[in-house]
mmCIF file of C-alpha atoms in Angstrom:
data_model
loop_
_atom_site.group_PDB
_atom_site.id
_atom_site.type_symbol
_atom_site.label_atom_id
_atom_site.label_comp_id
_atom_site.label_asym_id
_atom_site.label_seq_id
_atom_site.Cartn_x
_atom_site.Cartn_y
_atom_site.Cartn_z
ATOM 1 C CA MET A 9 -14.128 4.528 -21.444
ATOM 2 C CA LEU A 10 -12.836 3.265 -18.025
ATOM 3 C CA TYR A 11 -9.476 4.913 -18.614
ATOM 4 C CA THR A 12 -10.965 8.248 -19.564
ATOM 5 C CA ALA A 13 -13.007 8.283 -16.365
ATOM 6 C CA ALA A 14 -9.920 7.177 -14.369
ATOM 7 C CA THR A 15 -7.876 10.020 -15.813
ATOM 8 C CA HIS A 16 -10.442 12.585 -14.588
ATOM 9 C CA ALA A 17 -10.755 10.835 -11.225
ATOM 10 C CA GLN A 18 -6.915 10.862 -10.807
ATOM 11 C CA THR A 19 -6.912 14.629 -11.422
ATOM 12 C CA GLU A 20 -9.579 15.040 -8.718
ATOM 13 C CA LEU A 21 -7.736 12.753 -6.321
ATOM 14 C CA ASP A 22 -4.377 14.507 -6.958
ATOM 15 C CA ALA A 23 -5.823 17.820 -5.979
ATOM 16 C CA LEU A 24 -7.542 16.375 -2.901
ATOM 17 C CA ILE A 25 -4.420 14.622 -1.662
ATOM 18 C CA LYS A 26 -2.196 17.579 -2.243
ATOM 19 C CA GLU A 27 -4.616 19.778 -0.238
ATOM 20 C CA ILE A 28 -4.857 17.383 2.615
ATOM 21 C CA SER A 29 -1.056 17.063 2.719
ATOM 22 C CA LEU A 30 -0.619 20.764 2.858
ATOM 23 C CA VAL A 31 -3.034 21.102 5.850
ATOM 24 C CA THR A 32 -1.635 18.049 7.710
ATOM 25 C CA HIS A 33 2.074 18.646 6.973
ATOM 26 C CA THR A 34 2.324 15.244 5.379
ATOM 27 C CA GLN A 35 3.746 14.211 1.995
ATOM 28 C CA ALA A 36 1.604 13.557 -1.066
ATOM 29 C CA ILE A 37 2.604 10.622 -3.326
ATOM 30 C CA ILE A 38 0.904 10.806 -6.718
ATOM 31 C CA PRO A 39 1.732 7.787 -8.807
ATOM 32 C CA GLY A 40 -0.770 8.465 -11.556
ATOM 33 C CA VAL A 41 -3.337 6.194 -13.166
ATOM 34 C CA LYS A 42 -2.423 2.419 -12.849
ATOM 35 C CA SER A 43 -0.986 1.211 -16.188
ATOM 36 C CA LYS A 44 -3.270 -0.678 -18.519
ATOM 37 C CA ALA A 45 -1.056 -3.650 -18.508
ATOM 38 C CA ARG A 46 -1.093 -3.907 -14.707
ATOM 39 C CA ALA A 47 -4.888 -3.208 -14.617
ATOM 40 C CA GLN A 48 -5.532 -6.009 -17.182
ATOM 41 C CA GLN A 49 -3.335 -8.356 -15.163
ATOM 42 C CA LYS A 50 -5.232 -7.512 -11.944
ATOM 43 C CA VAL A 51 -8.610 -7.950 -13.629
ATOM 44 C CA ALA A 52 -7.625 -11.377 -15.157
ATOM 45 C CA THR A 53 -5.892 -12.688 -11.937
ATOM 46 C CA GLU A 54 -7.660 -11.138 -9.036
ATOM 47 C CA LEU A 55 -11.055 -9.917 -10.250
ATOM 48 C CA GLN A 56 -12.278 -12.946 -12.201
ATOM 49 C CA GLY A 57 -12.242 -10.963 -15.448
ATOM 50 C CA ASP A 58 -14.777 -8.363 -14.084
ATOM 51 C CA ALA A 59 -13.283 -4.936 -14.973
ATOM 52 C CA SER A 60 -16.119 -3.167 -13.161
ATOM 53 C CA ARG A 61 -14.619 -4.382 -9.787
ATOM 54 C CA ILE A 62 -11.245 -2.559 -10.205
ATOM 55 C CA THR A 63 -10.971 0.204 -7.593
ATOM 56 C CA ASP A 64 -7.486 1.484 -7.912
ATOM 57 C CA LEU A 65 -7.060 2.894 -11.428
ATOM 58 C CA ALA A 66 -6.895 6.319 -9.657
ATOM 59 C CA ARG A 67 -4.772 6.138 -6.594
ATOM 60 C CA GLY A 68 -2.496 8.057 -4.314
ATOM 61 C CA SER A 69 -0.761 7.975 -0.987
ATOM 62 C CA ILE A 70 -0.140 10.272 1.974
ATOM 63 C CA VAL A 71 2.931 9.715 4.050
ATOM 64 C CA ALA A 72 2.996 11.042 7.665
ATOM 65 C CA ASP A 73 5.981 11.476 9.977
ATOM 66 C CA ASP A 74 3.876 10.677 13.004
ATOM 67 C CA ILE A 75 0.603 9.023 14.044
ATOM 68 C CA PRO A 76 -1.303 12.245 14.962
ATOM 69 C CA SER A 77 -0.577 13.593 11.361
ATOM 70 C CA LEU A 78 -1.682 10.353 9.892
ATOM 71 C CA VAL A 79 -4.960 10.420 11.882
ATOM 72 C CA GLN A 80 -5.608 13.998 10.995
ATOM 73 C CA ALA A 81 -5.118 13.155 7.214
ATOM 74 C CA PHE A 82 -7.520 10.317 7.595
ATOM 75 C CA GLU A 83 -10.084 12.416 9.306
ATOM 76 C CA LEU A 84 -9.905 15.150 6.631
ATOM 77 C CA MET A 85 -10.069 12.577 3.780
ATOM 78 C CA ASN A 86 -13.156 11.170 5.586
ATOM 79 C CA LYS A 87 -14.864 14.625 5.411
ATOM 80 C CA GLU A 88 -14.027 15.220 1.746
ATOM 81 C CA VAL A 89 -15.040 11.893 0.171
ATOM 82 C CA THR A 90 -17.438 8.998 0.755
ATOM 83 C CA VAL A 91 -15.332 6.140 2.373
ATOM 84 C CA VAL A 92 -16.330 2.876 0.766
ATOM 85 C CA ALA A 93 -13.952 0.620 2.687
ATOM 86 C CA VAL A 94 -11.048 0.829 4.994
ATOM 87 C CA LYS A 95 -8.298 -1.837 5.571
ATOM 88 C CA ASN A 96 -6.431 -0.990 8.768
ATOM 89 C CA ARG A 97 -3.215 -2.828 8.584
ATOM 90 C CA PHE A 98 -1.922 -0.955 11.627
ATOM 91 C CA LYS A 99 -4.330 -3.121 13.663
ATOM 92 C CA LYS A 100 -3.831 -6.230 11.519
ATOM 93 C CA PRO A 101 -0.427 -6.032 9.697
ATOM 94 C CA THR A 102 0.507 -8.286 6.775
ATOM 95 C CA ALA A 103 2.495 -11.418 7.385
ATOM 96 C CA SER A 104 5.670 -9.427 6.779
ATOM 97 C CA GLY A 105 4.725 -6.882 9.464
ATOM 98 C CA TYR A 106 3.889 -4.117 6.957
ATOM 99 C CA ARG A 107 1.350 -1.512 8.210
ATOM 100 C CA ASP A 108 -0.715 1.117 6.497
ATOM 101 C CA LEU A 109 -4.276 2.310 6.202
ATOM 102 C CA LYS A 110 -5.839 1.592 2.802
ATOM 103 C CA MET A 111 -9.007 3.439 1.909
ATOM 104 C CA LEU A 112 -11.350 3.053 -1.008
ATOM 105 C CA VAL A 113 -13.076 6.244 -1.521
ATOM 106 C CA GLN A 114 -15.770 7.606 -3.822
ATOM 107 C CA LEU A 115 -14.743 10.932 -5.174
ATOM 108 C CA PRO A 116 -17.438 13.627 -5.002
ATOM 109 C CA GLU A 117 -17.056 15.125 -8.552
ATOM 110 C CA THR A 118 -16.409 12.013 -10.730
ATOM 111 C CA ASN A 119 -18.152 9.437 -8.503
ATOM 112 C CA ILE A 120 -15.214 7.111 -9.254
ATOM 113 C CA ILE A 121 -13.854 4.839 -6.522
ATOM 114 C CA ALA A 122 -10.115 5.387 -5.878
ATOM 115 C CA GLU A 123 -7.571 4.017 -3.525
ATOM 116 C CA VAL A 124 -5.756 6.120 -1.001
ATOM 117 C CA GLN A 125 -3.062 4.689 1.194
ATOM 118 C CA LEU A 126 -1.908 6.383 4.337
ATOM 119 C CA HIS A 127 1.650 5.514 5.354
ATOM 120 C CA LEU A 128 4.019 6.235 8.205
ATOM 121 C CA LYS A 129 7.350 7.407 6.822
ATOM 122 C CA GLY A 130 9.547 4.899 8.576
ATOM 123 C CA ILE A 131 7.492 1.974 7.398
ATOM 124 C CA SER A 132 7.133 3.514 3.880
ATOM 125 C CA ASP A 133 10.954 3.891 3.663
ATOM 126 C CA ILE A 134 11.401 0.238 4.494
ATOM 127 C CA LYS A 135 8.722 -0.798 1.975
ATOM 128 C CA ASN A 136 10.432 1.154 -0.836
ATOM 129 C CA GLY A 137 13.979 0.289 0.242
ATOM 130 C CA ALA A 138 15.262 -2.827 2.148
ATOM 131 C CA GLU A 139 11.859 -4.684 2.001
ATOM 132 C CA HIS A 140 11.707 -4.243 -1.844
ATOM 133 C CA GLU A 141 15.175 -5.917 -2.066
ATOM 134 C CA ILE A 142 14.032 -8.757 0.164
ATOM 135 C CA TYR A 143 10.790 -9.128 -1.903
ATOM 136 C CA GLU A 144 12.898 -9.406 -5.023
ATOM 137 C CA LYS A 145 15.114 -12.094 -3.573
ATOM 138 C CA ILE A 146 12.031 -14.145 -2.556
ATOM 139 C CA GLN A 147 10.550 -13.654 -6.001
ATOM 140 C CA LYS A 148 13.766 -14.884 -7.708
ATOM 141 C CA ILE A 149 13.836 -18.057 -5.561
ATOM 142 C CA GLU A 150 10.131 -18.722 -6.227
ATOM 143 C CA ARG A 151 10.424 -18.033 -10.080
ATOM 144 C CA THR A 152 13.361 -20.284 -10.312
ATOM 145 C CA GLY A 153 11.290 -23.167 -8.945
ATOM 146 C CA LEU A 154 8.452 -22.310 -11.262
ATOM 147 C CA GLU A 155 10.669 -21.974 -14.363
ATOM 148 C CA GLN A 156 12.312 -25.376 -13.531
ATOM 149 C CA ASP A 157 8.845 -26.788 -12.854
ATOM 150 C CA ARG A 158 9.814 -28.186 -9.499
ATOM 151 C CA GLU A 159 9.069 -27.827 -5.785
ATOM 152 C CA LEU A 160 11.340 -25.544 -3.829
ATOM 153 C CA SER A 161 14.191 -27.358 -1.950
ATOM 154 C CA GLU A 162 14.447 -27.321 1.797
ATOM 155 C CA PHE A 163 17.290 -24.887 1.439
ATOM 156 C CA GLU A 164 15.213 -22.549 -0.658
ATOM 157 C CA ILE A 165 12.226 -22.721 1.783
ATOM 158 C CA ALA A 166 14.525 -21.953 4.666
ATOM 159 C CA ARG A 167 16.079 -19.053 2.827
ATOM 160 C CA ILE A 168 12.644 -17.578 2.092
ATOM 161 C CA SER A 169 11.675 -18.040 5.760
ATOM 162 C CA GLN A 170 14.898 -16.320 6.809
ATOM 163 C CA LEU A 171 14.144 -13.398 4.423
ATOM 164 C CA ARG A 172 10.545 -13.015 5.697
ATOM 165 C CA SER A 173 11.894 -12.925 9.237
ATOM 166 C CA GLU A 174 14.213 -10.119 8.163
ATOM 167 C CA SER A 175 11.237 -8.188 6.778
ATOM 168 C CA GLN A 176 9.218 -8.684 9.969
ATOM 169 C CA GLU A 177 12.135 -7.429 12.034
ATOM 170 C CA LEU A 178 12.597 -4.399 9.919
ATOM 171 C CA TYR A 179 8.959 -3.462 10.049
ATOM 172 C CA GLN A 180 8.629 -4.256 13.810
ATOM 173 C CA ASP A 181 11.604 -2.046 14.591
ATOM 174 C CA ALA A 182 10.198 0.777 12.508
ATOM 175 C CA TRP A 183 6.733 0.425 14.131
ATOM 176 C CA GLN A 184 8.156 0.500 17.653
ATOM 177 C CA LEU A 185 9.611 3.919 17.041
ATOM 178 C CA TYR A 186 5.978 5.267 16.673
ATOM 179 C CA LEU A 187 4.710 3.685 19.837
ATOM 180 C CA GLN A 188 5.491 6.458 22.251
ATOM 181 C CA PRO A 189 3.154 7.368 25.089
ATOM 182 C CA GLU A 190 2.230 10.626 23.506
ATOM 183 C CA THR A 191 1.100 9.088 20.191
ATOM 184 C CA ILE A 192 -2.565 8.464 19.363
ATOM 185 C CA ALA A 193 -3.684 4.867 18.883
ATOM 186 C CA ILE A 194 -4.783 3.871 15.360
#
């Protein structure tokens, strides 16, 4: 039943994101409904087994070339849906330096809560490119320790720290490109 509702919500969200992208000259990213396997894993590990708390079965992203376009997309989204929550990682980036604006929105037709992420292109490109490679290297080191049922060595900890510093530098360099005097603060 949850997946039937999510499919209808995804269709509604896809149309909305595409419309906003056309108006704001941004790019719509439509990944489709979250897979059942990933949803079940999230419910089990992050939501204490409560499937009613999952809010990202229907999801999508908008990628902007500049801050004014991103702000315009946010404002239009805000007019079309009921915003339930906003996580502004431009003001408070992740430990790696990653920045985006994540919105939980209640769609007007289906009344389903969906997730919309607003990205800046330079940061999104890193997330889906160099950062993904760094993430995989860190995961490999951590998985090896888990598989061998041991603590990570000083060398492994230092390598992870070095990789995380590389991520921070990549994201910081990308972010700096957007901090021009003519841009709008997020």
